[in-house]
Short mmCIF file of C-alpha atoms in Angstrom, two decimals:
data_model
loop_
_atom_site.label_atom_id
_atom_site.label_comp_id
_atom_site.label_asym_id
_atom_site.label_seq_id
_atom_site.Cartn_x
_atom_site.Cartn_y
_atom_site.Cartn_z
CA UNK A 136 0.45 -137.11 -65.95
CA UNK A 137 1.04 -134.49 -63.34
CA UNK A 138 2.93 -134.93 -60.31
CA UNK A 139 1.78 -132.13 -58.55
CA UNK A 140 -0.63 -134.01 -56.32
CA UNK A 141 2.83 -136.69 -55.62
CA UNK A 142 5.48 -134.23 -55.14
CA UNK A 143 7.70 -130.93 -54.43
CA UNK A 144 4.61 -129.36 -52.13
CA UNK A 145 4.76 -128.47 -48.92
CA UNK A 146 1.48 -127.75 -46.97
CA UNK A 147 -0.71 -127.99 -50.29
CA UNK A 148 -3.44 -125.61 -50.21
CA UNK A 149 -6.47 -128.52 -50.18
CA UNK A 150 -6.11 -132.25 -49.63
CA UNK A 151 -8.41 -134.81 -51.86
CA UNK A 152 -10.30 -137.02 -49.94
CA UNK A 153 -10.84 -139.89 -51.48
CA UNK A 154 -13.95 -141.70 -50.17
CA UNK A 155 -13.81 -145.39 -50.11
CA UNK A 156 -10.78 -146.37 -52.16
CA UNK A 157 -11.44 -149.18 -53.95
CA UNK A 158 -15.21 -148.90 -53.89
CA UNK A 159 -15.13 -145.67 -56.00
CA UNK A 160 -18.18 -147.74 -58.57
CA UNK A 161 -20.45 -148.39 -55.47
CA UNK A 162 -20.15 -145.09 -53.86
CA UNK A 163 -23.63 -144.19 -54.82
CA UNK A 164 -25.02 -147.23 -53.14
CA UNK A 165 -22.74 -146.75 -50.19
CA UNK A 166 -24.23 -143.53 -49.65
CA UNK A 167 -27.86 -144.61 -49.12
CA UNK A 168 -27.07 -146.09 -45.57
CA UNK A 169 -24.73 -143.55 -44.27
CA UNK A 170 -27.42 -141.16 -45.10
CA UNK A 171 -30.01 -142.78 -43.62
CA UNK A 172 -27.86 -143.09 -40.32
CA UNK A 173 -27.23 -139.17 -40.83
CA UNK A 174 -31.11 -139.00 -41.06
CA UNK A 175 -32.03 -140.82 -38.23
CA UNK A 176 -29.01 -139.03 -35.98
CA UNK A 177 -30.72 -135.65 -37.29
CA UNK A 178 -34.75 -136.44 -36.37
CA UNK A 179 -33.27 -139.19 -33.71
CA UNK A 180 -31.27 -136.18 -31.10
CA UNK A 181 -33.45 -133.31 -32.23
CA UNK A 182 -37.03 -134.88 -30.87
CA UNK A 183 -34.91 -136.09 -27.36
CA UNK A 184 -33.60 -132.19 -27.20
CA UNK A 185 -37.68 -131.25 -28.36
CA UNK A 186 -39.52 -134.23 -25.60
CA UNK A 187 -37.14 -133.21 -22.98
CA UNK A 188 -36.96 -129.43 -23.11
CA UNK A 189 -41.23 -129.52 -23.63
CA UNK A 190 -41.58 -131.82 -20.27
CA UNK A 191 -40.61 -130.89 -17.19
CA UNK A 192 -40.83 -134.16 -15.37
CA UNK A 193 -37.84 -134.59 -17.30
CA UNK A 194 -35.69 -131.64 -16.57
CA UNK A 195 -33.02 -133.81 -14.23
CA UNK A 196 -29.96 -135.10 -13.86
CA UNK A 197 -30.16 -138.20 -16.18
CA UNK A 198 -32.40 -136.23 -18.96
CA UNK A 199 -29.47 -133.25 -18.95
CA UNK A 200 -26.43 -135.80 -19.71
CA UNK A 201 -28.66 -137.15 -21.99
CA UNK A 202 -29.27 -133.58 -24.03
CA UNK A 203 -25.70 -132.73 -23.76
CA UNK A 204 -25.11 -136.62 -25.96
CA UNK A 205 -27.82 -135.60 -28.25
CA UNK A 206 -25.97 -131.90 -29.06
CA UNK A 207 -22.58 -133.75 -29.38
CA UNK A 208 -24.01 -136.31 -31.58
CA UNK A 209 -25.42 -133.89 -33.78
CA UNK A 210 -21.94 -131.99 -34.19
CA UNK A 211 -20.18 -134.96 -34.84
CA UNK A 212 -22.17 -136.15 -37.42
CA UNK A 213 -22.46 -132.89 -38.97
CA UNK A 214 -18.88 -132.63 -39.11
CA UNK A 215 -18.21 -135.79 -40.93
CA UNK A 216 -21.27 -136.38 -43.44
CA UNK A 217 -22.07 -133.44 -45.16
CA UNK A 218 -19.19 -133.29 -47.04
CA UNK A 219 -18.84 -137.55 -46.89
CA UNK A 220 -22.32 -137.32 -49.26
CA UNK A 221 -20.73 -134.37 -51.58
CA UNK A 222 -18.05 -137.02 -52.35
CA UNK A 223 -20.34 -139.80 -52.63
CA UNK A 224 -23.13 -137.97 -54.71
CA UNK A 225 -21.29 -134.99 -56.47
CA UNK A 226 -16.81 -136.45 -56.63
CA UNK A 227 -16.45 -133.01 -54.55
CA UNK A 228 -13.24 -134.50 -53.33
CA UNK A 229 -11.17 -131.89 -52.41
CA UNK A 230 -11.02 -129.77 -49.19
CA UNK A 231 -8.93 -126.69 -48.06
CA UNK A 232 -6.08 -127.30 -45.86
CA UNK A 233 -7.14 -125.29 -42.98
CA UNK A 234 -10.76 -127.18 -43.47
CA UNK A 235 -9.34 -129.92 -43.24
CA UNK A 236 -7.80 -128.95 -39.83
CA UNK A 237 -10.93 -127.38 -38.55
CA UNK A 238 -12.73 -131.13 -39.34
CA UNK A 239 -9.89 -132.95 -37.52
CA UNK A 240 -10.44 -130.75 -34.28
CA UNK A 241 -14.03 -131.34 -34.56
CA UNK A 242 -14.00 -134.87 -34.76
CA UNK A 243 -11.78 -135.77 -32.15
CA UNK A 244 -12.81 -133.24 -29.73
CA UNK A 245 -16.13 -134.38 -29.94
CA UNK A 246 -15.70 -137.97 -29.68
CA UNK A 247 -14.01 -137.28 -26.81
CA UNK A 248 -16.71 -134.90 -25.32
CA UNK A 249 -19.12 -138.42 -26.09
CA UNK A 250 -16.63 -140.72 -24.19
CA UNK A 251 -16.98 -138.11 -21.15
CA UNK A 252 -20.41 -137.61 -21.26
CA UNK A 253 -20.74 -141.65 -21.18
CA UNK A 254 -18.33 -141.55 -18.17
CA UNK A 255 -20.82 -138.65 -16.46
CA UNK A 256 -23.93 -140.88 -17.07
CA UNK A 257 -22.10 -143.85 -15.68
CA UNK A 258 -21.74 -141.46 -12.16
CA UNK A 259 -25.64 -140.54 -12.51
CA UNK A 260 -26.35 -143.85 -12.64
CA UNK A 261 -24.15 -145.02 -9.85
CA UNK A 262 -25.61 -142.15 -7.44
CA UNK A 263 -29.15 -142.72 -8.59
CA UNK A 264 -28.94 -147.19 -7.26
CA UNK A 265 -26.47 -146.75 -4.68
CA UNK A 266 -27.17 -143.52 -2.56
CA UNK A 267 -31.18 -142.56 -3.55
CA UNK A 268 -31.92 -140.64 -0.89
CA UNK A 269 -28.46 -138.31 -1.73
CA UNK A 270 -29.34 -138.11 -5.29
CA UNK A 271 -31.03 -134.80 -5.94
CA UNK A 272 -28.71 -133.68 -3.15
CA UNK A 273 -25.36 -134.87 -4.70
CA UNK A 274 -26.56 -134.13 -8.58
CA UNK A 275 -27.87 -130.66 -8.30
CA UNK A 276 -28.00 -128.31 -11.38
CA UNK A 277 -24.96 -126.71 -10.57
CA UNK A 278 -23.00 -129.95 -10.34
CA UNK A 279 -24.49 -131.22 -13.64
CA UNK A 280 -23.03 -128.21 -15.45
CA UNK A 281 -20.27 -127.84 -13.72
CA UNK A 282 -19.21 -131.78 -15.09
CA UNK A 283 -20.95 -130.89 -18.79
CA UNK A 284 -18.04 -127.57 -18.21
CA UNK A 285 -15.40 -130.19 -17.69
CA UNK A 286 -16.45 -132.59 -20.15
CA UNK A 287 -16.54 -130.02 -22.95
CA UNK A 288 -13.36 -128.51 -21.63
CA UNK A 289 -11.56 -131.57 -21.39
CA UNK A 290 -12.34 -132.56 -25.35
CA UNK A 291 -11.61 -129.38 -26.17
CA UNK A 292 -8.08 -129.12 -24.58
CA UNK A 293 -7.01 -132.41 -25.40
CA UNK A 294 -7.94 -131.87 -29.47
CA UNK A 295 -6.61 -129.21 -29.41
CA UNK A 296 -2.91 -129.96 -30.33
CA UNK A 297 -4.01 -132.10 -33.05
CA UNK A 298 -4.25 -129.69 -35.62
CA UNK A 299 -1.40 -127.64 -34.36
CA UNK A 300 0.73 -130.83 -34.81
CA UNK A 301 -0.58 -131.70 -38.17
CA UNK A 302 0.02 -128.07 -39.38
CA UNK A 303 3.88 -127.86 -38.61
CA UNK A 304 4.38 -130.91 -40.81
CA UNK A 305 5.94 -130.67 -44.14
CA UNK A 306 3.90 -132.62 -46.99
CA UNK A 307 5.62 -133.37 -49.67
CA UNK A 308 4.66 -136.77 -50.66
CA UNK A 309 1.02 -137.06 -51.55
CA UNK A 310 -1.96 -134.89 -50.57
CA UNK A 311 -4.43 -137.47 -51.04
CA UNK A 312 -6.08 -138.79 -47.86
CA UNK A 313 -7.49 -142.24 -48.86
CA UNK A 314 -10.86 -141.66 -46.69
CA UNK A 315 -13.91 -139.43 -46.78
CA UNK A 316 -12.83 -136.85 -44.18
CA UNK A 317 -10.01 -135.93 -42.25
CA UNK A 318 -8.98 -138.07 -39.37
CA UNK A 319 -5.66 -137.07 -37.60
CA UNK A 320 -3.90 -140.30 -37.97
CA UNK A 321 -4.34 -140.15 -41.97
CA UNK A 322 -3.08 -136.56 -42.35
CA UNK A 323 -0.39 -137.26 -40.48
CA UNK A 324 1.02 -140.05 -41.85
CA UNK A 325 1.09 -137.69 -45.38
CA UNK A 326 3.87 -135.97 -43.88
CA UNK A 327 7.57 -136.22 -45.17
CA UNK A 328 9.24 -135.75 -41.08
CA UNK A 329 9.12 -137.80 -37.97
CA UNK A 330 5.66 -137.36 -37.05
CA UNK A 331 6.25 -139.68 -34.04
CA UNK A 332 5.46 -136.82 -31.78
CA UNK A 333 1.82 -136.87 -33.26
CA UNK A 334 1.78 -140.73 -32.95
CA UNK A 335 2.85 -140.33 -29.24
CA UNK A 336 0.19 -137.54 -28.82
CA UNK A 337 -2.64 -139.69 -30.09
CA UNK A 338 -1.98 -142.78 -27.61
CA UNK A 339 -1.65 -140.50 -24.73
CA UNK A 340 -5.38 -138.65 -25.31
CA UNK A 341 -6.48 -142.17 -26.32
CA UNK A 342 -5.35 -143.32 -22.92
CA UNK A 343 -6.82 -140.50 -21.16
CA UNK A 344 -9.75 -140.35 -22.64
CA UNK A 345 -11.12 -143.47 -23.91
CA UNK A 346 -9.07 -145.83 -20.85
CA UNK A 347 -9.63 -143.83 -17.95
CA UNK A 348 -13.22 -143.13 -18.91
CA UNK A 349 -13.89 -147.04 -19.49
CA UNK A 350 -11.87 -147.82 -16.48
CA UNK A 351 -14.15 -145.35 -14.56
CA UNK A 352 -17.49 -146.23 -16.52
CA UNK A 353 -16.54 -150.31 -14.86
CA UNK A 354 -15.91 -149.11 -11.39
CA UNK A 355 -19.21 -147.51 -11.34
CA UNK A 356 -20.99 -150.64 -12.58
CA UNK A 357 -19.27 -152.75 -10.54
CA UNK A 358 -20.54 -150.85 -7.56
CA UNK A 359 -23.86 -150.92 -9.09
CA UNK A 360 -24.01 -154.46 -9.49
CA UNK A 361 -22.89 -154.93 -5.72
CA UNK A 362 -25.90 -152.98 -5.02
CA UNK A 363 -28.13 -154.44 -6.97
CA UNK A 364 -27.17 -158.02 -6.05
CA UNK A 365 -27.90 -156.81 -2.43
CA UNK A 366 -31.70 -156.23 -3.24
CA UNK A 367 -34.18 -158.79 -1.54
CA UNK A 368 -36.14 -159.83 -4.36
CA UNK A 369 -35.33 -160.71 -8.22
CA UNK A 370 -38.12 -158.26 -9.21
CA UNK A 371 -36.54 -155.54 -7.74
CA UNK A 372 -33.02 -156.50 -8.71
CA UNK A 373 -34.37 -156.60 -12.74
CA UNK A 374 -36.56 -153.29 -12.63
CA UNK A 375 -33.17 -151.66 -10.92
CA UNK A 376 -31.17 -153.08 -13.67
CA UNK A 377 -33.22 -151.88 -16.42
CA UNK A 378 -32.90 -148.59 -15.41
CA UNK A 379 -29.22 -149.01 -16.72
CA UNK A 380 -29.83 -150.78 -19.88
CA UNK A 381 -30.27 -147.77 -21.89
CA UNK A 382 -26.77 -146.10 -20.56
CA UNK A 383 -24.94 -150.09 -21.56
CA UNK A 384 -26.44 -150.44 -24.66
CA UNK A 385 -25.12 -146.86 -25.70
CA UNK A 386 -21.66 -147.51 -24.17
CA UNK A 387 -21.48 -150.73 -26.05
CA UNK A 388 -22.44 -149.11 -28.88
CA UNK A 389 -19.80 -146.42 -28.49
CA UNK A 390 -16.76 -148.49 -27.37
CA UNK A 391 -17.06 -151.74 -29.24
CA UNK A 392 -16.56 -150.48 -32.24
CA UNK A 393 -14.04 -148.41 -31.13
CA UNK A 394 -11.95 -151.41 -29.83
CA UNK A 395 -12.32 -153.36 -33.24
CA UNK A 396 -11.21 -150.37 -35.34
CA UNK A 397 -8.40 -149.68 -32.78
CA UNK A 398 -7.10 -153.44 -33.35
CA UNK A 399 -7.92 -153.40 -36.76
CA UNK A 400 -5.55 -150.14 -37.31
CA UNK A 401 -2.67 -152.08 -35.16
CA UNK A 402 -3.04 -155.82 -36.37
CA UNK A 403 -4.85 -155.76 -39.69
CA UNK A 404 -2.11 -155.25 -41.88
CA UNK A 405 -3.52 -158.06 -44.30
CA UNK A 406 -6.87 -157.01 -43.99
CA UNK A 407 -7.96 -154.66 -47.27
CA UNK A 408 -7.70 -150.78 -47.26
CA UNK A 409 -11.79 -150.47 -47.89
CA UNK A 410 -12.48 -152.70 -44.97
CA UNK A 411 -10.37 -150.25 -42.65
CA UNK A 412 -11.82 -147.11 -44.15
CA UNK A 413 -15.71 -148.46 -43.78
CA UNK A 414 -14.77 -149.98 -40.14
CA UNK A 415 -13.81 -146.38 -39.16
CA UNK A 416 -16.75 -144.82 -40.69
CA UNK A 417 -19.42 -147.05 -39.32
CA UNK A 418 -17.60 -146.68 -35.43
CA UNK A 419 -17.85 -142.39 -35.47
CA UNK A 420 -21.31 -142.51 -37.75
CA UNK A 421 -23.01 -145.36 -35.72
CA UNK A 422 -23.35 -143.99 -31.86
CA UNK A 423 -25.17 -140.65 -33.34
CA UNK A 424 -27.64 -143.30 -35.33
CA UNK A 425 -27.82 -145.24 -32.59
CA UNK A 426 -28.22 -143.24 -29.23
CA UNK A 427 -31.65 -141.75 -29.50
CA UNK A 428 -32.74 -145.14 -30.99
CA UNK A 429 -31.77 -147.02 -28.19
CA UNK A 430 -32.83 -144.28 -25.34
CA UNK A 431 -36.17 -143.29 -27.53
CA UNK A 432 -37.18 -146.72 -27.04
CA UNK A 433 -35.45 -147.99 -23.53
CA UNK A 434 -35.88 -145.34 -21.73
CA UNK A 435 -39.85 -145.59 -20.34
CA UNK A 436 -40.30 -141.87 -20.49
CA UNK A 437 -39.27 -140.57 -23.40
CA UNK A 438 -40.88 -144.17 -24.73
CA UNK A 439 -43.73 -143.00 -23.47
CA UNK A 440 -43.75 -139.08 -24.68
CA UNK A 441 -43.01 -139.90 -27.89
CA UNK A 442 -46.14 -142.29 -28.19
CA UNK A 443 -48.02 -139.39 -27.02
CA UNK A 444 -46.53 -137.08 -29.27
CA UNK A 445 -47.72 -139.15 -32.81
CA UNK A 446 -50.94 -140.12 -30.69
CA UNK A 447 -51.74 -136.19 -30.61
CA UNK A 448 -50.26 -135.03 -33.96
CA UNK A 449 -53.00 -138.13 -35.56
CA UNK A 450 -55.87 -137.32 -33.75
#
């Protein structure tokens, strides 16, 4: 057998990703879900980017955030399942090295793009229950893009690195990632050095991404809630609510799983290497499912565009 794959390499030209180890009979079957969230993230962000650019009732604040998580969506999912079905449907296992890198940037830049752009609909939401009158004053056009600016800036910065660090490894070991695409923890740990500057890296984005943006997302609602609790009537305290249960859902969606693969990955030594690898898909694959699902049919105007949009195309 050839060791070429196991040893005396360094930066091999492509890595071989290997799907779901383990579950290498079933990977057919796996597929048929993963591409049916990949459909319904396609159709799903593409009709909210169609009903809100065709309607101008919706061209505000809320509706932009909401078009900048339906473009990152898309990208991330693109990123990721493309070449995830190739390895499912066709064993097209292998990708080039500097591929590999370009997926890695992609993936965590925009999952941390879809963390700010939770954290940015968390502040529309607080302006829009606690200071109404200030609303189209505070979140004017130019404020809107200047925080989508920041958001994409801040993703893009903080990935950045990543692939840098992976790059200046040596890999001399193995070149086989045991997953279906190319996470930066997973190359990493490939590498024959002390990677512990990447390790270090990763808990410092994931602290200022994914903590300060949840710490900021639950000062917002907690200020909501005040506000809401304040309202005279129970009618008027539920219809305020519910204009936020669109924005939870999605955050739950998006930092749930997050928090279970994150624990998983630190205190689920025992727990079996296909478990891990499915866990992580399902937490980057579900929000992009998900998202226009839940705001297609929480959110009363798109709810109501889109009924009007199969009502025409029938008649």
């Amino acid at each position: 057998m050839s060791d070429s794959n196991t040893t005396d390499f360094i930066n091999p030209s492509t890595f071989i990703l290997m799907g779901i180890p383990g579950l290498e009979a079933t990977h057919v079957w796996i597929s048929i879900p993963f591409c049916t969230m990949y459909i319904i993230a396609i159709l799903g962000n593409f009709t909210i980017l169609f009903i809100v650019k065709r309607v101008p009732n919706l061209h505000g604040p809320m509706y932009y955030f909401l078009c900048m998580l339906a473009i990152t969506d898309l990208v991330l999912s693109t990123s990721i399942l493309p070449k995830m079905l190739s390895i499912f449907w066709f064993s097209s296992r292998e990708i080039d090295f500097s591929a590999c890198l370009t997926q890695m940037y992609f993936i965590h830049c925009f999952s941390a793009m879809e963390s700010g752009i939770f954290t940015a609909m968390a502040l529309d939401r607080y302006v829009a229950i606690c200071h109404p009158l200030r609303y189209s004053t505070i979140l004017t056009n130019p404020i809107v893009a200047k925080i989508g600016l920041t958001m994409v800036l801040r993703g893009g910065m903080l990935a950045l690195p990543y692939p840098f660090l992976a790059r200046q490894w040596p890999y001399c070991r193995t070149n086989i990632i045991p997953q279906p695409y190319c996470a930066h923890i997973a190359v990493v740990n490939l590498a024959c050095a002390d990677t512990r500057i990447s390790s270090y890296y990763g808990l410092f984005v994931l602290f200022c991404v994914m903590g300060l943006d949840v710490i900021f997302i639950a000062m917002s609602y907690v200020q909501i809630l005040r506000a809401i609790f304040s309202l005279p009537t129970k009618d008027a305290r539920l219809k305020t609510f519910g204009t936020c249960s669109s924005h939870l859902c999605a955050i739950l969606a998006f930092y749930i799983p997050n928090l279970f693969f994150s624990l998983l990955h630190r205190f689920g030594q025992n727990v079996p290497l296909h478990f891990h690898v499915l866990i992580a898909n399902l937490y980057l694959l579900m929000p992009p499912a998900l998202n226009p699902i839940i705001y297609g049919v929480r959110t009363k105007q798109i709810r109501g565009r889109l009924l009007q949009l199969f009502t025409y195309e029938r008649a």
